[in-house]
PDB file of N, CA and C in Angstrom:
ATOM      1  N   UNK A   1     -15.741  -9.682  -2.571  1.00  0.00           N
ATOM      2  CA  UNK A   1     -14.418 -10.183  -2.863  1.00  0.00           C
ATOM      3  C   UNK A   1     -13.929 -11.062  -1.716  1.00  0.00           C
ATOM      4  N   UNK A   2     -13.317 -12.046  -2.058  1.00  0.00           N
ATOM      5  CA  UNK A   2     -12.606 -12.808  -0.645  1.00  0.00           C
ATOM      6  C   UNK A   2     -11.727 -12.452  -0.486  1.00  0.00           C
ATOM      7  N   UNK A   3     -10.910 -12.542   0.461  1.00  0.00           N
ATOM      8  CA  UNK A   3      -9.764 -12.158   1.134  1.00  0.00           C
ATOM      9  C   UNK A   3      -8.496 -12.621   0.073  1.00  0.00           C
ATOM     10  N   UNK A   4      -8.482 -13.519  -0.092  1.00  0.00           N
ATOM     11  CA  UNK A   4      -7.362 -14.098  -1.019  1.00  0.00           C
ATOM     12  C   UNK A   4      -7.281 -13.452  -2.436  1.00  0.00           C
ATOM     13  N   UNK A   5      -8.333 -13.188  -2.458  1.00  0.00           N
ATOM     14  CA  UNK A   5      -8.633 -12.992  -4.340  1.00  0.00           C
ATOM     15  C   UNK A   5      -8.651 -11.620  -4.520  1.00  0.00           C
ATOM     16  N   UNK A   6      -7.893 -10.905  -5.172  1.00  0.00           N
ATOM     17  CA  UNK A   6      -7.775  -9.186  -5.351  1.00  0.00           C
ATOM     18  C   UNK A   6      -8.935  -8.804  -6.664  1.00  0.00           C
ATOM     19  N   UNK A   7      -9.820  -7.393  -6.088  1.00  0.00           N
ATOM     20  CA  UNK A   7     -10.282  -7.398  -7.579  1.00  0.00           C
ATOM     21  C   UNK A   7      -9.687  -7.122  -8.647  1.00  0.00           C
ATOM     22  N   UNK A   8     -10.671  -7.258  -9.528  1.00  0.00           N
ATOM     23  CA  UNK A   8      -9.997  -7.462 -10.940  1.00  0.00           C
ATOM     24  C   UNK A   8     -10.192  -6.116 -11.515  1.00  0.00           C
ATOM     25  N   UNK A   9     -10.084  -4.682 -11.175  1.00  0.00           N
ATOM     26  CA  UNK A   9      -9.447  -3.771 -11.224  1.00  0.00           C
ATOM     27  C   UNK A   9      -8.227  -4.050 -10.667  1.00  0.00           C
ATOM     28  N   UNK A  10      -7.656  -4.593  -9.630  1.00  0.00           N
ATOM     29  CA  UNK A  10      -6.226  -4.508  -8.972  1.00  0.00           C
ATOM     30  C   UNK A  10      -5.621  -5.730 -10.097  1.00  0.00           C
ATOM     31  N   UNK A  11      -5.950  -6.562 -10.653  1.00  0.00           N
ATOM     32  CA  UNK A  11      -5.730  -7.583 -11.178  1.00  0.00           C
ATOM     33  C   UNK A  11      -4.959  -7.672 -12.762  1.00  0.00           C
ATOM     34  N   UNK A  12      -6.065  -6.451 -13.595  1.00  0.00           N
ATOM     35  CA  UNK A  12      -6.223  -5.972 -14.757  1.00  0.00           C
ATOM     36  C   UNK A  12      -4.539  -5.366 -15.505  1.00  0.00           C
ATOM     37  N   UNK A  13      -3.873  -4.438 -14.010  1.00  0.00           N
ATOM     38  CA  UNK A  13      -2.770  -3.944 -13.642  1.00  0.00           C
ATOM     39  C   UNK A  13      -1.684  -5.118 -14.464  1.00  0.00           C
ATOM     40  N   UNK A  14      -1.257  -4.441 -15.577  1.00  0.00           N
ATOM     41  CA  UNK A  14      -0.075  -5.694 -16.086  1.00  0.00           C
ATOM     42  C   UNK A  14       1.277  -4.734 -15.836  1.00  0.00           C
ATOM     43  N   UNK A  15       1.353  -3.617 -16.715  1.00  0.00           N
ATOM     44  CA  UNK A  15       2.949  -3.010 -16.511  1.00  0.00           C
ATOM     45  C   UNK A  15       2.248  -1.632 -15.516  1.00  0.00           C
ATOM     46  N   UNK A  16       2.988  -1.841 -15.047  1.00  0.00           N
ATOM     47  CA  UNK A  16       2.906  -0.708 -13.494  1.00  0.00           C
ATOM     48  C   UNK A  16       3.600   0.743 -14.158  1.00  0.00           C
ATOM     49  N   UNK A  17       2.642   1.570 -14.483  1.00  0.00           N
ATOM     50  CA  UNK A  17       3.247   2.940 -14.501  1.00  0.00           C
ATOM     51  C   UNK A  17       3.521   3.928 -12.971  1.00  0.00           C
ATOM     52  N   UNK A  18       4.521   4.617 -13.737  1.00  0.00           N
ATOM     53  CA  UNK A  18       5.477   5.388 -12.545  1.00  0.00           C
ATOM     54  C   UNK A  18       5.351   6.361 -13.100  1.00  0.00           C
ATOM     55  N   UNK A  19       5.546   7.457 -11.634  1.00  0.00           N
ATOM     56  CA  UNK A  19       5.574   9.121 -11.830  1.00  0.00           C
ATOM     57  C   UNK A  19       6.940   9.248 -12.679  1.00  0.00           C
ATOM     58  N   UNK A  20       6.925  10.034 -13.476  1.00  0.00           N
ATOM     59  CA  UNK A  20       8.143  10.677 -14.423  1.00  0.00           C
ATOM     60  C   UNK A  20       8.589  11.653 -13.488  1.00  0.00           C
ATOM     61  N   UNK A  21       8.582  12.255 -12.468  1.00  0.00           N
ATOM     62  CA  UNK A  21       8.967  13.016 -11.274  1.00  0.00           C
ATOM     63  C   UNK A  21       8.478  13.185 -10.242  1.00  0.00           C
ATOM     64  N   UNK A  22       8.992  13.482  -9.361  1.00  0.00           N
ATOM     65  CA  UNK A  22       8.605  13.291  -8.052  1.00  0.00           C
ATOM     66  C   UNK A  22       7.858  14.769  -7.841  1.00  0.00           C
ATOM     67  N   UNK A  23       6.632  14.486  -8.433  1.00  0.00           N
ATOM     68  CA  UNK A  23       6.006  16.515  -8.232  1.00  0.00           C
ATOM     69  C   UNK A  23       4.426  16.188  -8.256  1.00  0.00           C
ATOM     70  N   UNK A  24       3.334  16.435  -7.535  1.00  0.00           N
ATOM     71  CA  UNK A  24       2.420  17.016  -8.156  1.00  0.00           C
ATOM     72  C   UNK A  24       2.181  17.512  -9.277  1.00  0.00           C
ATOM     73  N   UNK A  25       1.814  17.682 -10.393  1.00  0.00           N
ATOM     74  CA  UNK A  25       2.083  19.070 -11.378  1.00  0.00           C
ATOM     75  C   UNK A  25       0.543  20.069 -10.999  1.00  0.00           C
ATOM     76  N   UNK A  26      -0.620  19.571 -10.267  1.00  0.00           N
ATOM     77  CA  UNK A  26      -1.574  20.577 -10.213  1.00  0.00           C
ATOM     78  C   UNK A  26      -1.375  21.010  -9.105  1.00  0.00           C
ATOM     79  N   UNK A  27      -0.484  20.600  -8.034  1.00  0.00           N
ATOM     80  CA  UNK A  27      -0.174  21.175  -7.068  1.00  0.00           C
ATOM     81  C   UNK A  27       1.077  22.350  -7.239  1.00  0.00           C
ATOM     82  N   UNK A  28       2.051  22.030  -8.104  1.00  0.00           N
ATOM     83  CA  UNK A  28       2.963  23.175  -8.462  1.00  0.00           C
ATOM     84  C   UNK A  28       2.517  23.965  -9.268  1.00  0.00           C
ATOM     85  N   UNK A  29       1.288  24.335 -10.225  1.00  0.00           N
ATOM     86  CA  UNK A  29       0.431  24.663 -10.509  1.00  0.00           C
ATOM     87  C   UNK A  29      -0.169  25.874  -9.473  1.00  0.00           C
ATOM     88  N   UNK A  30      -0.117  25.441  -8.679  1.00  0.00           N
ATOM     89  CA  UNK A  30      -1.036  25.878  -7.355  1.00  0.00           C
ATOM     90  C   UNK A  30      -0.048  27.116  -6.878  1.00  0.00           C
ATOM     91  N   UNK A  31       1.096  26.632  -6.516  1.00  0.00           N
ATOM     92  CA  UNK A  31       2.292  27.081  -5.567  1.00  0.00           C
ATOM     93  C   UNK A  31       1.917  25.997  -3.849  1.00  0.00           C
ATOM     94  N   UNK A  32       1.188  25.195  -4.360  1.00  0.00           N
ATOM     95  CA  UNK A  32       1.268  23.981  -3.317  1.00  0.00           C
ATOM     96  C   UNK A  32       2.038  22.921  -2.876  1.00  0.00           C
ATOM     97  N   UNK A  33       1.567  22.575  -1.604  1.00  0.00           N
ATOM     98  CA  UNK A  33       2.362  21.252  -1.307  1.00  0.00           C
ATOM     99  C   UNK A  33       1.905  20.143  -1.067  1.00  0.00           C
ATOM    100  N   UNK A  34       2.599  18.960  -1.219  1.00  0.00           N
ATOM    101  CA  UNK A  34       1.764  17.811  -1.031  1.00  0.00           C
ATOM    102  C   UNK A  34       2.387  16.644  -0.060  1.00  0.00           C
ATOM    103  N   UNK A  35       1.760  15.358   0.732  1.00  0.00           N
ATOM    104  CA  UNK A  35       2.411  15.168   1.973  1.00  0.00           C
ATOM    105  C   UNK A  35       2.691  13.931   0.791  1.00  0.00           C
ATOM    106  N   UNK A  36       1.966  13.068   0.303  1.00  0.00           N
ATOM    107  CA  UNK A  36       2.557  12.062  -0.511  1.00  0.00           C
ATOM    108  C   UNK A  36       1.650  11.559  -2.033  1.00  0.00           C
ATOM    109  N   UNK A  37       2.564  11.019  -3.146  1.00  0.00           N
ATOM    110  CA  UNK A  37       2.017  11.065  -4.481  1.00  0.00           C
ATOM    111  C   UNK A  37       1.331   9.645  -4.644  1.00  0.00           C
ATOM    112  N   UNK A  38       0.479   9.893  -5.902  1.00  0.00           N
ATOM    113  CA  UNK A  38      -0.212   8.662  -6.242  1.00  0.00           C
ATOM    114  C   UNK A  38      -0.243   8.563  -7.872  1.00  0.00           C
ATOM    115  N   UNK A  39      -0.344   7.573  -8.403  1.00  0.00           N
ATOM    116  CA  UNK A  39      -0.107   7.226  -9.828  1.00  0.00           C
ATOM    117  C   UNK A  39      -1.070   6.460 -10.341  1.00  0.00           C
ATOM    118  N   UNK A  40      -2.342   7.284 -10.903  1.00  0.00           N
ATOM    119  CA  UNK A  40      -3.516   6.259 -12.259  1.00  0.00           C
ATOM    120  C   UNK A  40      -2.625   4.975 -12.660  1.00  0.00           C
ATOM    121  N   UNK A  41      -2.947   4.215 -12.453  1.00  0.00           N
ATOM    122  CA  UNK A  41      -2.432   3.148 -13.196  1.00  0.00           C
ATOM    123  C   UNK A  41      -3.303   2.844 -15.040  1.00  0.00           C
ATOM    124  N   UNK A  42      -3.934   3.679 -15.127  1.00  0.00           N
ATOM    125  CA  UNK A  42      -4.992   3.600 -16.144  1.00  0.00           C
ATOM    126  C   UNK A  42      -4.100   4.663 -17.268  1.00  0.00           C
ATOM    127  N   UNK A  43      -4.011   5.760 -17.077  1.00  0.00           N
ATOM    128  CA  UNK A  43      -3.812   6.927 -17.780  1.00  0.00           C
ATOM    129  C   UNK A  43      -2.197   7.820 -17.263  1.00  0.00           C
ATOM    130  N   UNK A  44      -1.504   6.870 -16.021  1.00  0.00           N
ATOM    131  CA  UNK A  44      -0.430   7.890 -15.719  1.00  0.00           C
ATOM    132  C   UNK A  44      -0.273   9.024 -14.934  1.00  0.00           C
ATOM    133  N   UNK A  45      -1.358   9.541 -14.600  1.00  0.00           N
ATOM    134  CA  UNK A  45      -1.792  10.895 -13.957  1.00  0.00           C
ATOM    135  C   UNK A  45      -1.084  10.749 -12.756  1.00  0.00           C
ATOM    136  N   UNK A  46      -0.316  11.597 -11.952  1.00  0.00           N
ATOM    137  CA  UNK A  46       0.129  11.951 -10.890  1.00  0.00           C
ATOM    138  C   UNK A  46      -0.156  12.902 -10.219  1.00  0.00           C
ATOM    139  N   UNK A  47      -0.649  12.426  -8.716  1.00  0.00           N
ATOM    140  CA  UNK A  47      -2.059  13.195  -8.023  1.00  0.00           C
ATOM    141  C   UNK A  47      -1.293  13.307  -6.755  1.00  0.00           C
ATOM    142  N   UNK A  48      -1.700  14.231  -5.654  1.00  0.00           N
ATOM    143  CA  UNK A  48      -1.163  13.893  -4.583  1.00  0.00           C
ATOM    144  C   UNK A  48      -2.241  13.111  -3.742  1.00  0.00           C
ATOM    145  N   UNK A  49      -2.273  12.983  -2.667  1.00  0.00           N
ATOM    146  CA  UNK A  49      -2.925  11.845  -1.335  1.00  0.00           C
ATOM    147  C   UNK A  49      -3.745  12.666  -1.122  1.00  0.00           C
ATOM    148  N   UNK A  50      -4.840  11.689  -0.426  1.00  0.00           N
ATOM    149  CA  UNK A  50      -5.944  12.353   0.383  1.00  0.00           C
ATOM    150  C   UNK A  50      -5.596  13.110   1.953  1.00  0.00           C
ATOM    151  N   UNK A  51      -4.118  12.774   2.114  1.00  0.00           N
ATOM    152  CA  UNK A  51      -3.475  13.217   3.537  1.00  0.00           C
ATOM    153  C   UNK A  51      -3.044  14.945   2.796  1.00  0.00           C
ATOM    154  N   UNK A  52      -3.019  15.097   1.414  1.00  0.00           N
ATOM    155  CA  UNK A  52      -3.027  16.173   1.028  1.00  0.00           C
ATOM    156  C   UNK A  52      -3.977  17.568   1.134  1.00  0.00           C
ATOM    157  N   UNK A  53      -3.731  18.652   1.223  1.00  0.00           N
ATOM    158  CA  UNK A  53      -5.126  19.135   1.317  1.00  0.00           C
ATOM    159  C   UNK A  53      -5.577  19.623  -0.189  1.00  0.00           C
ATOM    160  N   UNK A  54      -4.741  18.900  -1.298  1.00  0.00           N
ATOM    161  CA  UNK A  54      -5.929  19.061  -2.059  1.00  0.00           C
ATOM    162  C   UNK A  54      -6.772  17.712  -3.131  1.00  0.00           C
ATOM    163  N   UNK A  55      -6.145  16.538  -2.843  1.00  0.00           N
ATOM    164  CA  UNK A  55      -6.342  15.594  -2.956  1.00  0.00           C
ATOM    165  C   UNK A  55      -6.686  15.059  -4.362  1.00  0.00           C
ATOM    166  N   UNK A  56      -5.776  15.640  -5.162  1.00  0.00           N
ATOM    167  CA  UNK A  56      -5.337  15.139  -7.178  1.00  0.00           C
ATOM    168  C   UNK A  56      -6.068  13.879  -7.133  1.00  0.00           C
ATOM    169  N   UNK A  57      -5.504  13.363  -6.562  1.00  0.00           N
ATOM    170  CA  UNK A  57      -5.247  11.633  -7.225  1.00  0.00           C
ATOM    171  C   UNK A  57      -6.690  11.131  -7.073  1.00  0.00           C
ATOM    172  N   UNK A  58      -7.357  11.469  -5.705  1.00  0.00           N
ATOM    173  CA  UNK A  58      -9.125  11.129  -5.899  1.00  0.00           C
ATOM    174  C   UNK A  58      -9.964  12.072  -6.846  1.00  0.00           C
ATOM    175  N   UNK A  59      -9.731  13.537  -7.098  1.00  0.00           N
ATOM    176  CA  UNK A  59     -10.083  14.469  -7.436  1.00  0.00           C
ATOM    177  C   UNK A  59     -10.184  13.422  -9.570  1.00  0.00           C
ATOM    178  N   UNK A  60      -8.925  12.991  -9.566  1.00  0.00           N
ATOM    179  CA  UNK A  60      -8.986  12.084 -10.451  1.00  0.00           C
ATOM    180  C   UNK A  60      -9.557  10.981 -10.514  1.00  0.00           C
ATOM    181  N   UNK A  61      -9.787  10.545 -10.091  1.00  0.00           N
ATOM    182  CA  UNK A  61     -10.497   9.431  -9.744  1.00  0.00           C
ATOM    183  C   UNK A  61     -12.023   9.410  -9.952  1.00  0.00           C
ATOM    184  N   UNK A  62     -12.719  10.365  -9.480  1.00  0.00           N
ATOM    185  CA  UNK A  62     -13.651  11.365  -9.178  1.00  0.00           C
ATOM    186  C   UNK A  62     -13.702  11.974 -11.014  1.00  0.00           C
ATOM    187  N   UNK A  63     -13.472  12.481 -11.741  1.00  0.00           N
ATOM    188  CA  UNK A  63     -13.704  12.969 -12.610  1.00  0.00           C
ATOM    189  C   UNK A  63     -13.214  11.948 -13.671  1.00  0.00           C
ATOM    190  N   UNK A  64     -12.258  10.996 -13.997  1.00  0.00           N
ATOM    191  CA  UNK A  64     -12.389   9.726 -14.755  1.00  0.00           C
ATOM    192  C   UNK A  64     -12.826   8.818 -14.243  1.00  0.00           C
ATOM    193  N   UNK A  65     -12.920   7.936 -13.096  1.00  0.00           N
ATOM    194  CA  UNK A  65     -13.440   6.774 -12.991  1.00  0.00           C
ATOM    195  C   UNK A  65     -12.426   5.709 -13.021  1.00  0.00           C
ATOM    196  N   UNK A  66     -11.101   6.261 -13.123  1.00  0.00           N
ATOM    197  CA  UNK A  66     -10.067   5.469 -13.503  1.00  0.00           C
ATOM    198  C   UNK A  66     -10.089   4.892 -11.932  1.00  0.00           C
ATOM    199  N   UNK A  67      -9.829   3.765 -11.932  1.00  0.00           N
ATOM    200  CA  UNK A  67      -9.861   3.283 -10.573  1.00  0.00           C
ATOM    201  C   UNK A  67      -8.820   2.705  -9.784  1.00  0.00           C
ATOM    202  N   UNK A  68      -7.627   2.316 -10.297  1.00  0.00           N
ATOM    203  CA  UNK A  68      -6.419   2.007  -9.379  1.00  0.00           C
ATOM    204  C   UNK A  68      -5.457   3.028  -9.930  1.00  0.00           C
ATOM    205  N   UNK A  69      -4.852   2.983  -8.299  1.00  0.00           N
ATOM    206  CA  UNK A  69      -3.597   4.088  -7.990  1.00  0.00           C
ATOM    207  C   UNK A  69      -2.627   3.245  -7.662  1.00  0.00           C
ATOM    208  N   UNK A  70      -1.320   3.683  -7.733  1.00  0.00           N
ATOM    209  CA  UNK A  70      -0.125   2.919  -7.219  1.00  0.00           C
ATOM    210  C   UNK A  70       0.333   4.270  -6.393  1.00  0.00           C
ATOM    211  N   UNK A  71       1.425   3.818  -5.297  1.00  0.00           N
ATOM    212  CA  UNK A  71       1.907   4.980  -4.978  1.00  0.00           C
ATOM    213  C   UNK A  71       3.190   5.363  -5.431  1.00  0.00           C
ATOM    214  N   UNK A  72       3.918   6.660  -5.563  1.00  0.00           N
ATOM    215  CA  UNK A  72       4.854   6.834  -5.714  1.00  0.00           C
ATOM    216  C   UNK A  72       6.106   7.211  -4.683  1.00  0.00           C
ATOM    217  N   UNK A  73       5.526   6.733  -3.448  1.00  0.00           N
ATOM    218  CA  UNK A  73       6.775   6.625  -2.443  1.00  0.00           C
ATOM    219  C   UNK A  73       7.766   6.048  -2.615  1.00  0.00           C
ATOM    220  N   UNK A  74       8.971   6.402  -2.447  1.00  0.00           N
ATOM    221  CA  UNK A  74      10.297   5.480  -1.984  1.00  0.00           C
ATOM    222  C   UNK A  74       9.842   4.118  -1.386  1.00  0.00           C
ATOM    223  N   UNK A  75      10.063   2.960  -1.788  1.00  0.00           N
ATOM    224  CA  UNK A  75      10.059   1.843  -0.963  1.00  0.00           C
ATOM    225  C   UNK A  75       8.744   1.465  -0.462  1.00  0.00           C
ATOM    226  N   UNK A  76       7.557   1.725  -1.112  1.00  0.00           N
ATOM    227  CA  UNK A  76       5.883   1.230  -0.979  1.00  0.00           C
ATOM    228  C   UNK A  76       5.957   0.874  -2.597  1.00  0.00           C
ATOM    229  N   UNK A  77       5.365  -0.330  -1.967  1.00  0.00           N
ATOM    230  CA  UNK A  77       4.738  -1.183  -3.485  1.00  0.00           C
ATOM    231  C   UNK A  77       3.445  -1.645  -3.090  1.00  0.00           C
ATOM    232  N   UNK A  78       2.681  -0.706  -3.433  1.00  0.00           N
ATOM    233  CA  UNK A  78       1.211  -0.997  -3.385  1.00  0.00           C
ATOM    234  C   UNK A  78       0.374  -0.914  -4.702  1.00  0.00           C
ATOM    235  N   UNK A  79      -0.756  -1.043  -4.590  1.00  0.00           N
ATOM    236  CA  UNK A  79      -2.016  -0.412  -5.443  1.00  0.00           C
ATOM    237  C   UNK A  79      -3.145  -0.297  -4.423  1.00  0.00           C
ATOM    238  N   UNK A  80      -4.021   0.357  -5.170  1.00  0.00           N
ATOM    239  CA  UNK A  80      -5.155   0.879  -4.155  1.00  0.00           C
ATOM    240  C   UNK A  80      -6.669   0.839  -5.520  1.00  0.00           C
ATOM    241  N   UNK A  81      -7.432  -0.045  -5.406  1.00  0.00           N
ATOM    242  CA  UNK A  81      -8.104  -0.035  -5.854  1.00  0.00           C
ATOM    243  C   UNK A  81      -9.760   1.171  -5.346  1.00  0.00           C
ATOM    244  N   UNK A  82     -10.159   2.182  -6.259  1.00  0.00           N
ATOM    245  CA  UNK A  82     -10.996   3.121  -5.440  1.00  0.00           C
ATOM    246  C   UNK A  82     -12.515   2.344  -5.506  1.00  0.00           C
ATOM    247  N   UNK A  83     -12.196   1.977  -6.400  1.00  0.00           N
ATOM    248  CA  UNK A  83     -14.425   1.337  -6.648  1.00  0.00           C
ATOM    249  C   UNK A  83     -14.136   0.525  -5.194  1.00  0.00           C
ATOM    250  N   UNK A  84     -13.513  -0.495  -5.252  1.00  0.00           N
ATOM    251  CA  UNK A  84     -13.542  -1.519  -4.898  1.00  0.00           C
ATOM    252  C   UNK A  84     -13.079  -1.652  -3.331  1.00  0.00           C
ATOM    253  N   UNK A  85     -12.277  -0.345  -3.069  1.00  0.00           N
ATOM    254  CA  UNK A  85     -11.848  -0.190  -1.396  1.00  0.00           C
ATOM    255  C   UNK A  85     -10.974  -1.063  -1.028  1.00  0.00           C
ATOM    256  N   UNK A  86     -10.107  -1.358  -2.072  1.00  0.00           N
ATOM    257  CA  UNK A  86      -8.988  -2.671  -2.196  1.00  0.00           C
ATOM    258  C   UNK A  86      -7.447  -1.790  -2.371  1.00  0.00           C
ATOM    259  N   UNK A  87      -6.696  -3.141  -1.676  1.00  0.00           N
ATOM    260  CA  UNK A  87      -5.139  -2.568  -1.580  1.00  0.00           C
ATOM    261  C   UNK A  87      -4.508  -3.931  -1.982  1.00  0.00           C
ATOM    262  N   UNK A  88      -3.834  -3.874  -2.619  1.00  0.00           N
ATOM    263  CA  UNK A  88      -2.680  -4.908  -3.355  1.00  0.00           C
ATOM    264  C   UNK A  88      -1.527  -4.706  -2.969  1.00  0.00           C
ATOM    265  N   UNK A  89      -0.577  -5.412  -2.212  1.00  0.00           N
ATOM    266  CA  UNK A  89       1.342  -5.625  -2.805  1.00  0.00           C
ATOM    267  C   UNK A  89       1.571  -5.983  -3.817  1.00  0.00           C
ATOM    268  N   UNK A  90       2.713  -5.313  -4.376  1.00  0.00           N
ATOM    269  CA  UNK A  90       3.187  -6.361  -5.633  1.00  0.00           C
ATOM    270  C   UNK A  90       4.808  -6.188  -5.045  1.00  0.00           C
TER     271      UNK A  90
END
């Protein structure tokens, strides 16, 4: 990929889905906690971070193949492409 040009997993991304709450659900599930969330852009799924110790959102990633995440922080507008080891602003 060149520098300029995002892949086309990060690309593919037309309407940006968002967490419907600010929760883990396999982590409250758990009686766990999580340090910060991530959002399939494919399917919706809301995972927590790999700074997590139990790490949803790759764990997803990892068992679909779905490959970009957005995050669900306050005030980060990213994507994170996993095949591809790519990060997008929007």
């Amino acid at each position: 990929m060149s520098e300029t040009e995002p892949c086309q997993h990060l690309t593919a991304v037309i309407k940006l889905k968002t967490a419907p709450e600010y929760a883990c659900p396999e982590c409250v599930a758990l009686g766990d906690t999580w340090v910060h969330l991530r959002v399939c852009q494919q399917c919706g799924h809301v995972g927590c971070c790999d700074s997590s110790r139990n790490k949803h959102a790759t764990r997803h990633f990892q068992a679909s193949q779905h490959p970009v995440v957005s995050s669900a922080e306050p005030g980060e507008q990213w994507l994170w492409c996993y095949v591809d080891e790519e990060m997008a602003e929007y």
